[in-house]
Tab-separated table of C-alpha atoms and ligand atoms in Angstrom:
chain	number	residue	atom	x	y	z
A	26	UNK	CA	-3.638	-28.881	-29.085
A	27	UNK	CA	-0.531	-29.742	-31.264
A	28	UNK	CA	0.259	-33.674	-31.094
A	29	UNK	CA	3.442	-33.173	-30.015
A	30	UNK	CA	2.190	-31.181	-27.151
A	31	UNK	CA	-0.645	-33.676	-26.282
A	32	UNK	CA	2.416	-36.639	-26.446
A	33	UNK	CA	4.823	-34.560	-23.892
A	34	UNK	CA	1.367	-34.347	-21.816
A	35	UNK	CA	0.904	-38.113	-21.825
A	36	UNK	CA	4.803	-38.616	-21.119
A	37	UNK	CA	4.345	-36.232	-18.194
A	38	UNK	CA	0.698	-37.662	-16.528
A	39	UNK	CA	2.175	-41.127	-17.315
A	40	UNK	CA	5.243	-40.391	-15.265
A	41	UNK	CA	3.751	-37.941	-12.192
A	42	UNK	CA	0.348	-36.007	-13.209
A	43	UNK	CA	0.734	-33.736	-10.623
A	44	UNK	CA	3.373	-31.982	-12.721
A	45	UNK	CA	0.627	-32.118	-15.219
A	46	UNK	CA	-1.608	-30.453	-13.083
A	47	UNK	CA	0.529	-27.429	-11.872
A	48	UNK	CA	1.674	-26.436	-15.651
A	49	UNK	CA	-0.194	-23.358	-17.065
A	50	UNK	CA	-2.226	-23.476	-19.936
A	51	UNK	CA	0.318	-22.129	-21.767
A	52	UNK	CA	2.193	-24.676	-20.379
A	53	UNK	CA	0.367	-27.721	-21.178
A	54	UNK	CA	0.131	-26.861	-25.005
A	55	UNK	CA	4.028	-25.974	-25.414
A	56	UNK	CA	6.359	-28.698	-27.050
A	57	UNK	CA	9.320	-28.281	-28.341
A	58	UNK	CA	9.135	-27.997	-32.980
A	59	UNK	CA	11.325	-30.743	-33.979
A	60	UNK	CA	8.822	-31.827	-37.096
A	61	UNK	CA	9.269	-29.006	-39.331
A	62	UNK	CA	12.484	-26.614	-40.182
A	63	UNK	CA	14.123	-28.318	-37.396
A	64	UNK	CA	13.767	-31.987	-38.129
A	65	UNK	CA	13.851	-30.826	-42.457
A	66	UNK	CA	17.372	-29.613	-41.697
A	67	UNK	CA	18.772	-32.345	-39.348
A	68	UNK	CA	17.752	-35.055	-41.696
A	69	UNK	CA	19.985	-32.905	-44.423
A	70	UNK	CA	23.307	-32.671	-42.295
A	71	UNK	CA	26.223	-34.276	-44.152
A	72	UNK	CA	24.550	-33.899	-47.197
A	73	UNK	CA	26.294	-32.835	-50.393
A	74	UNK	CA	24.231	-30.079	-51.094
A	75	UNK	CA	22.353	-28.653	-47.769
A	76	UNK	CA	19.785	-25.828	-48.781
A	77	UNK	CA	18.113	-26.063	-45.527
A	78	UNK	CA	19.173	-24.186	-42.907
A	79	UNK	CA	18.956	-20.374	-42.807
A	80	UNK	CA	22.280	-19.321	-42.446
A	81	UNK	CA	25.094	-17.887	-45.066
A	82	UNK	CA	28.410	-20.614	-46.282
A	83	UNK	CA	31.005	-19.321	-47.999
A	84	UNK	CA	31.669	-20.790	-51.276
A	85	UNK	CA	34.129	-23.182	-50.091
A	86	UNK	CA	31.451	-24.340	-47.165
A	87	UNK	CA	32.825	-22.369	-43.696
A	88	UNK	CA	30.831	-19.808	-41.966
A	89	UNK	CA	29.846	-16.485	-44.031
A	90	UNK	CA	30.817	-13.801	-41.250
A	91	UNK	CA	32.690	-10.433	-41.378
A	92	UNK	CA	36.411	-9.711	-40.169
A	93	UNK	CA	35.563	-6.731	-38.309
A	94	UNK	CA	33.531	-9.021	-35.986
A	95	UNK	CA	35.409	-12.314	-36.393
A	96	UNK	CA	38.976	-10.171	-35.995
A	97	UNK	CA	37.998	-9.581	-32.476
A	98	UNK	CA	37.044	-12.992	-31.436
A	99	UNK	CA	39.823	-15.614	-30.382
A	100	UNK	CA	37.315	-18.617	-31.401
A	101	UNK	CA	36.531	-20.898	-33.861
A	102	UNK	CA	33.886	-19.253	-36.241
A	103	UNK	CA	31.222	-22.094	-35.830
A	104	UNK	CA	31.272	-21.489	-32.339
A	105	UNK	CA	30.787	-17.955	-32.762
A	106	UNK	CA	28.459	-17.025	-35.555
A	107	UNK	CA	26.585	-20.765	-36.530
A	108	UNK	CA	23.086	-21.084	-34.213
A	109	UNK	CA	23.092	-23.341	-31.320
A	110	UNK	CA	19.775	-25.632	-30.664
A	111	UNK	CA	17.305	-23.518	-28.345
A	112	UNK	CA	18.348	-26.379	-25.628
A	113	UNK	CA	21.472	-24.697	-25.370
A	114	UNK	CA	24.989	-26.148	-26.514
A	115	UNK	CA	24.722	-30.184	-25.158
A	116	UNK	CA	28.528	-30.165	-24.132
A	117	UNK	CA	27.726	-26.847	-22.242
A	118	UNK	CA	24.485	-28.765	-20.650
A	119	UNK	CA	26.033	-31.594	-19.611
A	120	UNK	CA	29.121	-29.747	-18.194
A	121	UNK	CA	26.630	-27.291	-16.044
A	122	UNK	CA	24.623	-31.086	-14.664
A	123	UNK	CA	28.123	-32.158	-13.832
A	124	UNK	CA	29.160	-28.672	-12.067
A	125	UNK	CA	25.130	-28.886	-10.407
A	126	UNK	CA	26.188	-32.782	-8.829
A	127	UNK	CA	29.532	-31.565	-8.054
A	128	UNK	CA	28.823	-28.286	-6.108
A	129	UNK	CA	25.502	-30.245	-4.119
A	130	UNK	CA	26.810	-33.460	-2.812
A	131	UNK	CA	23.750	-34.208	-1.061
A	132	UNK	CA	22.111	-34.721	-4.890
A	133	UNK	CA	24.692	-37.745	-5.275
A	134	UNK	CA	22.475	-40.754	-6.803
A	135	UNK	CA	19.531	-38.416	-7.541
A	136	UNK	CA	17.792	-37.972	-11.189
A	137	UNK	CA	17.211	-34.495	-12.105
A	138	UNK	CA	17.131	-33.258	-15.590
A	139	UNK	CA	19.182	-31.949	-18.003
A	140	UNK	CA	19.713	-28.170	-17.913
A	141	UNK	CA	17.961	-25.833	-20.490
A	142	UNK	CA	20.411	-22.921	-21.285
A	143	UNK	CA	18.696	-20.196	-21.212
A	144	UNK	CA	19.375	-16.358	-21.905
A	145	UNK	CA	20.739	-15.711	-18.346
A	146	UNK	CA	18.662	-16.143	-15.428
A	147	UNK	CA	15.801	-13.453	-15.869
A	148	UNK	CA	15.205	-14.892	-19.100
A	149	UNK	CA	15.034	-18.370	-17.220
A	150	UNK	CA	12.795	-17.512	-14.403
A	151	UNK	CA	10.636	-15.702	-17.427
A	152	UNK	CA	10.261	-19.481	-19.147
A	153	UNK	CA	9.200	-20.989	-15.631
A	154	UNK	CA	6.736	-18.089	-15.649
A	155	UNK	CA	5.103	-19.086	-19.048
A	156	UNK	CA	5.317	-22.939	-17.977
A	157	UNK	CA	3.767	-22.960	-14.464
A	158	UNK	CA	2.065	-19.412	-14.003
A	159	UNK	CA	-1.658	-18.858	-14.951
A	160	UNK	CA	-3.281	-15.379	-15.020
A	161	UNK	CA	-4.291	-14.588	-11.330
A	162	UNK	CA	-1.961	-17.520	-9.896
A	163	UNK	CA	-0.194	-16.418	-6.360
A	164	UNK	CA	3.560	-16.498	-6.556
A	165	UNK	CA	4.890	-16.594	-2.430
A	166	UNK	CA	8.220	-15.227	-2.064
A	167	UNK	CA	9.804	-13.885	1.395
A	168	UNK	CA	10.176	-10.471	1.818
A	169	UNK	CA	12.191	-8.430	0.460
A	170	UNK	CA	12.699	-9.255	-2.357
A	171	UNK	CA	14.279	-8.712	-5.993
A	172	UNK	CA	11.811	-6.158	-7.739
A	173	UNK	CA	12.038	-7.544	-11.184
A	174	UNK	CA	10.365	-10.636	-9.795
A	175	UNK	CA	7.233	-8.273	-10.254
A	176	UNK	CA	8.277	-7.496	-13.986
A	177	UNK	CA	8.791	-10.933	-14.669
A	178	UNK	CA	5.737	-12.661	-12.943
A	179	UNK	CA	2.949	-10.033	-12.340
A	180	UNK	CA	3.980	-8.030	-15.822
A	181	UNK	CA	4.050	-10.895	-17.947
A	182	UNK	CA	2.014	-13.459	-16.677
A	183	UNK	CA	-0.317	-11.727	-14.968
A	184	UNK	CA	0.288	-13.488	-11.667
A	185	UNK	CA	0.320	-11.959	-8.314
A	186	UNK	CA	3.168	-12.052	-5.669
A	187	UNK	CA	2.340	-12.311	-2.420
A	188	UNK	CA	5.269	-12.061	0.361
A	189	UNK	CA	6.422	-13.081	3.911
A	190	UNK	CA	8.873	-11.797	5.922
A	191	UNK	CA	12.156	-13.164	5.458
A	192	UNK	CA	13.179	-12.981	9.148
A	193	UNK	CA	11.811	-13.909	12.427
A	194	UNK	CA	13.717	-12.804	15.160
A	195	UNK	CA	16.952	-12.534	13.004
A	196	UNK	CA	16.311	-16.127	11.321
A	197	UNK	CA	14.561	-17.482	8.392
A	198	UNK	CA	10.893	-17.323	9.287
A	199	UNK	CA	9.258	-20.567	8.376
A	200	UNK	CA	6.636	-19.848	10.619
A	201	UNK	CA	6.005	-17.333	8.017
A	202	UNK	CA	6.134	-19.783	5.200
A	203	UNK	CA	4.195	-22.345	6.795
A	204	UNK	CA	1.556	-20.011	7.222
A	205	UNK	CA	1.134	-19.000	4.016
A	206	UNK	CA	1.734	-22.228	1.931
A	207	UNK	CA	-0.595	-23.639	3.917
A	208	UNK	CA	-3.629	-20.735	2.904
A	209	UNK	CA	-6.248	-22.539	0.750
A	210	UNK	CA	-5.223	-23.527	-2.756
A	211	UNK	CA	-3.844	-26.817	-3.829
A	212	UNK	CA	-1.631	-25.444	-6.497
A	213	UNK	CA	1.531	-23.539	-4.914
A	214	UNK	CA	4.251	-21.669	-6.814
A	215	UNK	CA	7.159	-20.827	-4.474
A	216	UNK	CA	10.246	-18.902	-4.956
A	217	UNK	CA	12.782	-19.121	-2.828
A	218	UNK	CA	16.434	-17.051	-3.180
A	219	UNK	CA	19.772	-17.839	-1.445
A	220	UNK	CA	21.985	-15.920	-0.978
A	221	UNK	CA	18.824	-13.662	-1.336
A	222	UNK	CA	18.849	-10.475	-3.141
A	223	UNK	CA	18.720	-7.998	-1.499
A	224	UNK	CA	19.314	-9.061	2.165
A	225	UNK	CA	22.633	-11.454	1.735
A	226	UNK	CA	21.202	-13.841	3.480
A	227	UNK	CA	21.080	-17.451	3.361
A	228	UNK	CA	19.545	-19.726	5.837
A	229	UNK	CA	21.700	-21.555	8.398
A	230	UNK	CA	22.165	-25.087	7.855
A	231	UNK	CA	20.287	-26.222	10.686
A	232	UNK	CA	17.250	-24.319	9.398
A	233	UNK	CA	17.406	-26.008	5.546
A	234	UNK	CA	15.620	-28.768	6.937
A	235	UNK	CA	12.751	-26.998	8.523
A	236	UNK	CA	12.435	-25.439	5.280
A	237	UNK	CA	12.394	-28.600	3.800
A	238	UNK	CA	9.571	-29.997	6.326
A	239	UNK	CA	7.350	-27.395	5.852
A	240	UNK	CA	7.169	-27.886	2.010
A	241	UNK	CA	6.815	-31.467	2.941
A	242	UNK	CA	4.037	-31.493	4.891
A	243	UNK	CA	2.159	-29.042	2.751
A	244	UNK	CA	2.801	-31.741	0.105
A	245	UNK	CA	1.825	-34.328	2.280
A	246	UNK	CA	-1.474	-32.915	2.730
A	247	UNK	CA	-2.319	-32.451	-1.092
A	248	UNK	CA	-0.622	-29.041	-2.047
A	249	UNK	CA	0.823	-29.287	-5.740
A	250	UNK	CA	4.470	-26.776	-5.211
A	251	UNK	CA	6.384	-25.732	-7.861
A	252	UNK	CA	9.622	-24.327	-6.102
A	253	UNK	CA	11.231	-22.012	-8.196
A	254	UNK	CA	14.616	-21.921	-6.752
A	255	UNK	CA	16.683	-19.124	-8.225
A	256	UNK	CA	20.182	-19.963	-7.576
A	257	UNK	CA	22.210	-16.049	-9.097
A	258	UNK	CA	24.486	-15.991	-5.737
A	259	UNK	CA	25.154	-19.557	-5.335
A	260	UNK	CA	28.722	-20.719	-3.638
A	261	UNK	CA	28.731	-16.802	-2.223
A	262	UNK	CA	28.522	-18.001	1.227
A	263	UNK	CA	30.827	-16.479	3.767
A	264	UNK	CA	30.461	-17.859	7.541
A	265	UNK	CA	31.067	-21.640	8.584
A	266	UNK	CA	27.071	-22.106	10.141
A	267	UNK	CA	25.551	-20.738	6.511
A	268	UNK	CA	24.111	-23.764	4.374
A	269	UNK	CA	26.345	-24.210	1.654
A	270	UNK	CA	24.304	-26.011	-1.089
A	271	UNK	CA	21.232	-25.606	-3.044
A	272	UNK	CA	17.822	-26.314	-1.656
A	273	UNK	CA	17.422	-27.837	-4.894
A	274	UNK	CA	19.624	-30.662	-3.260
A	275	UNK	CA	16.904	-31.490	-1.033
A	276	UNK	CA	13.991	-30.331	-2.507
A	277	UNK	CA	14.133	-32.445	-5.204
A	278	UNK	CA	13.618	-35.353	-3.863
A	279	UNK	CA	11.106	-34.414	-1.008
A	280	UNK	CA	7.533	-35.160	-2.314
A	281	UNK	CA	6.259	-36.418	-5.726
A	282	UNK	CA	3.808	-33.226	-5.396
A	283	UNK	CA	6.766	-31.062	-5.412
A	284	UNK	CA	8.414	-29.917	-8.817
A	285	UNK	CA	12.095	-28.428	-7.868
A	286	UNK	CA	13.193	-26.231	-10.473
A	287	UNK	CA	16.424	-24.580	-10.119
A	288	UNK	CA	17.263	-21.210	-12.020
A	289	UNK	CA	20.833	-20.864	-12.412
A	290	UNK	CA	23.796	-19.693	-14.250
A	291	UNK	CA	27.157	-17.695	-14.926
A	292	UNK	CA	25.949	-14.447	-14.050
A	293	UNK	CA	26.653	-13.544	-10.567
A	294	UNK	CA	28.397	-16.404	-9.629
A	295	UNK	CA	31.385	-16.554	-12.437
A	296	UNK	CA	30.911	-12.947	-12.689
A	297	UNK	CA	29.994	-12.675	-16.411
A	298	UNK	CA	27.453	-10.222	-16.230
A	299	UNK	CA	26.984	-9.792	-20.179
A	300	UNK	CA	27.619	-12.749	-21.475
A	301	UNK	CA	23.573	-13.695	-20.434
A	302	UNK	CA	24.052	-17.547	-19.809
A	303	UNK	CA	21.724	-19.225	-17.582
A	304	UNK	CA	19.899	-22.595	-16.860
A	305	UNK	CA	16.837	-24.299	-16.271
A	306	UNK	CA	16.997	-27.345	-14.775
A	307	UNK	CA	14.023	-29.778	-12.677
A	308	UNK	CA	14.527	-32.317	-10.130
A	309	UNK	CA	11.401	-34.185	-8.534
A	310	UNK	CA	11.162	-37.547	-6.099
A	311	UNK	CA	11.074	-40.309	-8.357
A	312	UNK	CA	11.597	-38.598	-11.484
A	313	UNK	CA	12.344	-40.316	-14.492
A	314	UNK	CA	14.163	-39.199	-17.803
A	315	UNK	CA	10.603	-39.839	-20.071
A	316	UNK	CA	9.754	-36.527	-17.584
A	317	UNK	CA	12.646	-34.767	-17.507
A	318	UNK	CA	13.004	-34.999	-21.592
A	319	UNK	CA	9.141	-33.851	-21.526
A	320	UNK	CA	9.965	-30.703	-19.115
A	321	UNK	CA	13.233	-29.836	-21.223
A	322	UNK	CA	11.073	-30.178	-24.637
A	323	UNK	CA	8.514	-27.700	-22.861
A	324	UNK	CA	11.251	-25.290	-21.821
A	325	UNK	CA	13.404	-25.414	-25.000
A	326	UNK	CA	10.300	-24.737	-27.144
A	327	UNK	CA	9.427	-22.048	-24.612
A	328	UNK	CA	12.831	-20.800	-25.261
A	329	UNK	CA	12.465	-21.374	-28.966
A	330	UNK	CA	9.265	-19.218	-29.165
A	331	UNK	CA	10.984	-16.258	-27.235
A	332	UNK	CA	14.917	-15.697	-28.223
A	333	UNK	CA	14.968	-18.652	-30.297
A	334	UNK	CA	18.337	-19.740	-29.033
A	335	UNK	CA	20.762	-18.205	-26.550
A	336	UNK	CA	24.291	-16.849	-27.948
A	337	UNK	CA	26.552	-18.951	-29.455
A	338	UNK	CA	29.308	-16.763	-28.560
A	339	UNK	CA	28.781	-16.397	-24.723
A	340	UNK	CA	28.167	-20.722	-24.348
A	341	UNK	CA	31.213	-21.175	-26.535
A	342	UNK	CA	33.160	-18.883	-23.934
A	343	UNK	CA	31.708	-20.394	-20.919
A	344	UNK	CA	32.202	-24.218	-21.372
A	345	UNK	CA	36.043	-22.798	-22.587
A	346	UNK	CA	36.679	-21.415	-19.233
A	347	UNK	CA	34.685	-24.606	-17.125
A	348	UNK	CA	37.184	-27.029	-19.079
A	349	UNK	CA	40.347	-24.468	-18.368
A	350	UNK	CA	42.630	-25.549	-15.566
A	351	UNK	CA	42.677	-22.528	-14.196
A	352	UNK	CA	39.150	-22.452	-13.902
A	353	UNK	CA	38.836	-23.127	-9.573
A	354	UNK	CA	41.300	-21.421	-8.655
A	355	UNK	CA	40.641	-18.208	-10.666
A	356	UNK	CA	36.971	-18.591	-9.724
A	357	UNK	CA	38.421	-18.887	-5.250
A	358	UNK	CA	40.362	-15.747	-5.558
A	359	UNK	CA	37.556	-13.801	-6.835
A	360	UNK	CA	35.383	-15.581	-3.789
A	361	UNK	CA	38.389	-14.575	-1.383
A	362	UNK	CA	37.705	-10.686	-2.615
A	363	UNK	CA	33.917	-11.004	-1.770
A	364	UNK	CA	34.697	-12.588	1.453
A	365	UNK	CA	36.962	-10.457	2.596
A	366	UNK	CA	34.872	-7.383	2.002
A	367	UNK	CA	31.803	-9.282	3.778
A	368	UNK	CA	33.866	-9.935	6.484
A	369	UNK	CA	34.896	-5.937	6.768
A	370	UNK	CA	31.944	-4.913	6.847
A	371	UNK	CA	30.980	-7.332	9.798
A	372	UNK	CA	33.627	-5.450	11.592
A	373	UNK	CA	32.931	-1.935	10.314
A	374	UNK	CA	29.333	-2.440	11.902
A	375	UNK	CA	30.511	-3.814	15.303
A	376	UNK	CA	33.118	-1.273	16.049
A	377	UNK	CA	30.708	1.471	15.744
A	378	UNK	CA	27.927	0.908	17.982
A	379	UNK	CA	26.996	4.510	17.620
A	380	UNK	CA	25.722	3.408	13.960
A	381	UNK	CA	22.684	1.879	15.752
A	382	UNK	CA	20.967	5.246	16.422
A	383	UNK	CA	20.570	5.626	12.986
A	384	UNK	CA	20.346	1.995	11.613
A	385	UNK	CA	20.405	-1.702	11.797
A	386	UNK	CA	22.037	-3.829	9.891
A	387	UNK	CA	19.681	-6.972	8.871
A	388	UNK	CA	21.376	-10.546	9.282
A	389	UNK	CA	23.661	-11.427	6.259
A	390	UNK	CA	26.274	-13.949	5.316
A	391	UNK	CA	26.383	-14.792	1.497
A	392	UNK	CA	25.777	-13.027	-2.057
A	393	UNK	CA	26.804	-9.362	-3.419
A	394	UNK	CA	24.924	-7.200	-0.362
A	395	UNK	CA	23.522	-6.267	2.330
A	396	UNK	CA	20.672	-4.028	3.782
A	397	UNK	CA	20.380	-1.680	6.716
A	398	UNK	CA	17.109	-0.415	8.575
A	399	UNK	CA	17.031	3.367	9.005
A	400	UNK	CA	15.601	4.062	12.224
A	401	UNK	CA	14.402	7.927	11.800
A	402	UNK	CA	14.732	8.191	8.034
A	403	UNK	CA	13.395	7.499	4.445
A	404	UNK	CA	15.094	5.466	2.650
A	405	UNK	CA	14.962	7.367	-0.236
A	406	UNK	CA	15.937	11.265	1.021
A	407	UNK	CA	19.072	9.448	2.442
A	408	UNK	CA	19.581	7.500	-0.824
A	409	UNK	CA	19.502	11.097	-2.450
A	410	UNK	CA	21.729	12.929	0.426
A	411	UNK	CA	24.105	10.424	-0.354
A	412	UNK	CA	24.239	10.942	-3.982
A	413	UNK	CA	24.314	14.754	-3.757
A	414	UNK	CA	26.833	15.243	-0.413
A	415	UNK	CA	28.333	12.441	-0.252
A	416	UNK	CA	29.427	11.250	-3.449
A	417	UNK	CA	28.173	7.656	-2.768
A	418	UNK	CA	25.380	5.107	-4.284
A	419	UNK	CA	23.554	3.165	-2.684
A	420	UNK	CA	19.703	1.322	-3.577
A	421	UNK	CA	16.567	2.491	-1.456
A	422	UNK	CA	14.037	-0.650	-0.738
A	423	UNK	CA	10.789	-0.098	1.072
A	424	UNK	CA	12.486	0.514	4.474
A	425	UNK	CA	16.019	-0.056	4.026
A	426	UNK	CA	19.193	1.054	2.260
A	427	UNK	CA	20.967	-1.888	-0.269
A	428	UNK	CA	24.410	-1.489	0.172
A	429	UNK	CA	26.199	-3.796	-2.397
A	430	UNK	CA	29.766	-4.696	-1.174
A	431	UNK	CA	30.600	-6.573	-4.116
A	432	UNK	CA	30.952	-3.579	-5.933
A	433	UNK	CA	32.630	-1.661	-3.506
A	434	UNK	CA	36.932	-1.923	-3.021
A	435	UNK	CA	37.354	-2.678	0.325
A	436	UNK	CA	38.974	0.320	1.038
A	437	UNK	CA	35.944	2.363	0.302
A	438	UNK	CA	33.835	0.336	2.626
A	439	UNK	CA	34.641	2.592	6.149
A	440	UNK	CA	33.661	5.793	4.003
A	441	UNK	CA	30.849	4.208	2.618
A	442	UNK	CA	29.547	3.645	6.058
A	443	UNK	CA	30.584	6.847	7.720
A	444	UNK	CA	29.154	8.390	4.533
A	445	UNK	CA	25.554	6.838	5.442
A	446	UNK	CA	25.723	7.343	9.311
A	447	UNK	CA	26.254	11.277	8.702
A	448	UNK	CA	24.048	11.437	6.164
A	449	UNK	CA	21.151	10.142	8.375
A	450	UNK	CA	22.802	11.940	11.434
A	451	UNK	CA	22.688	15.175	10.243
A	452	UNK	CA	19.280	15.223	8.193
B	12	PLP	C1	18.054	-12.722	-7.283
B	12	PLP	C2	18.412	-12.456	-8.693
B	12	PLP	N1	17.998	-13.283	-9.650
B	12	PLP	C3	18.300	-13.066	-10.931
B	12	PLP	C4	19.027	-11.964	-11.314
B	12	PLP	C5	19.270	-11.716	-12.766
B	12	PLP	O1	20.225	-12.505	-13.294
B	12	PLP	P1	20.598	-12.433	-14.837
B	12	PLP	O2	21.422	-11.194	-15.015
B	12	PLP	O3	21.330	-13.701	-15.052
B	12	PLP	O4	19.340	-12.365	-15.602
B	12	PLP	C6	19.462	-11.061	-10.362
B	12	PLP	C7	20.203	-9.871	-10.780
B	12	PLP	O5	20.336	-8.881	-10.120
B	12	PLP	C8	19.156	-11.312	-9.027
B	12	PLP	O6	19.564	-10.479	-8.060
């Protein structure tokens, strides 16, 4: 194993060795290179002459970089086309740990680490993957769920998901979870979504701490959890009762034999798609910064091995737009338009009780969608009866129709439900 590796390892067991133990192999050896290129081409900064790092200078020393790219680009050029560390930008790092404290109050006085940036929030739970998941490890997420989970996990790691139900009688079913964390293994990977894809739902607040008391316990009686908390919809809530922060509040400062590690970013909730910006970032009782630094060096040479370093461009635009003024109040009107179409379709469903003989809508309050439960048809033949007859899209799960209102202008959304009802009415 490389030294660096084996001195993250020590920094790790000497601060909480149960993180040691749940880390993969893969895991365990990563660290992140800063002998080598790296360090060679730090020590050089400043210098007269710099022939170290592996990028083009004009003769006069700025960035090397074409106009038909740089025309199009209202930035400086060094925060455009120049590499960023595989950490991420640290302005951009620090900002997101400020925006994490500031949108979860309840973390106020805890330690967590700084984020890792990584490329958007696939590419983040991807990293966790390498870092915690051995071939044949169980991954327990509740049911349904996001399908590239599978891709991401069971593809490439070879890991194997195993699910819950989401629900109990219209509530989040930690009977369900309990259950199931509590199956024999000490070593527990967990992944828990809110506002979930693809229900919409997030737990009410008065369930959080159930939640939080079953991981407890199970930690209490020797299981080693890794909670993989992936965060896409977060602030997308939409009814008073809905719990309005991260688990990752709470979760990361439960048990020391519980590793919190939320999976964030810009995606979903600042609605840059594209721009593939996301975060890792860790949280566990007592932690200290000797294991947070360890975790980040893990994750940013984890990062460093894969994309090398997430674009420039897309951090540069990010932390631009966090530090504009405009910045909250841009970011509430776009909530308002999300809310507002939530709320429609709350309506849409109750004033047509004749919807029920063909489906059910399941509980939701938060994110981009929500699902419905046909009662006499396959999901898919409706999915394609709506495409051919109806003119309308929608995304067939194992048992139930996605309907994502975040796409859809609100104007749209009575068709888009009359659309369905006659489609499974009259097939
Ligand atoms: C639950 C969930 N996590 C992660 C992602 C992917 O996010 P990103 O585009 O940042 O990789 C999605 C996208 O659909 C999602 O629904």
């Amino acid at each position: 194993m490389n030294p660096l590796a084996k001195k993250l390892n020590r920094d790790i067991k000497a601060s909480n060795s149960i993180v040691y133990d749940i880390l993969s192999k893969k895991g365990r050896e990563m660290f992140y290179p800063s002998h080598g290129i790296l360090a060679q081409a730090a020590e050089a900064k400043g210098k007269k002459i710099n022939a170290t790092i592996g990028i083009a200078l004009e003769e006069n020393g700025e960035i090397l970089c074409l106009d038909s790219i740089s025309s199009n680009v209202n930035l400086p050029k060094n925060e455009v086309f120049n590499y960023v560390p595989s950490y991420g930008k640290i302005n951009l790092r620090k900002k997101w740990q400020e925006l994490i404290f500031k949108k979860n109050p309840s973390l106020k006085g805890e330690k967590i680490s700084l984020p890792v940036v990584t490329n958007a929030i696939t590419h983040g739970l991807s990293m966790c993957g390498y870092l915690f998941l051995n071939k044949g490890d169980e991954v327990i997420i509740p049911s349904p769920f996001w399908g590239n989970y599978r891709f991401i996990f069971d593809n490439a790691y070879g890991s194997k998901i195993v699910n819950f139900p989401i629900f109990d009688s219209g509530r989040f079913n930690v009977e369900g979870l309990k259950k199931i964390l509590n199956k024999r293994g000490r070593k527990k990977v967990l992944l828990l979504n809110f506002p979930n894809n693809p229900t919409g739902y997030t737990p009410l607040e008065e369930d959080i701490p159930k939640i939080v008391k079953t991981i407890k316990t199970a930690a209490q009686n020797g299981k080693k959890i890794v909670v993989l908390i992936d965060d896409a919809y977060f602030g997308l809530i939409y009814e008073n009762n809905v719990y309005k922060e991260s688990i990752f509040s709470e979760l990361c400062k439960v048990h020391k034999n519980v590793l919190a590690v939320k999976i964030d970013g810009v995606t979903k909730e600042d609605y840059a798609w594209g721009l593939r910006v996301g975060f890792v970032s860790y949280g566990i009782k007592s932690g200290n910064d000797k294991l947070y630094s360890a975790l980040a060096d893990k994750t940013g040479g984890a990062v460093r091995g894969n994309i090398s370093n997430a674009p420039n461009i897309s951090q540069s635009l990010v932390l631009s737009s966090f530090k504009d003024s405009k910045y909250n109040s841009q970011k509430a009107k776009k909530y308002a338009i999300l809310k507002k179409r939530a709320n429609k379709v709350k309506q849409i469903l109750k004033k047509h009780p004749e919807y029920r003989d063909e489906f059910e809508a399941l509980p939701f309050n938060s994110g981009y969608f929500m699902c419905i439960v046909l009662k006499n048809h396959d999901p898919e033949k409706i999915r394609n009866i709506l495409l051919d007859k109806y003119d309308t899209g929608t995304i067939a799960f194992p048992g139930l129709l996605r309907v994502a209102f975040s796409a859809t202008p609100y104007n749209l959304l009575e068709e888009l439900f009359e659309n369905i009802y006659h489609a499974c009415k009259k097939n």
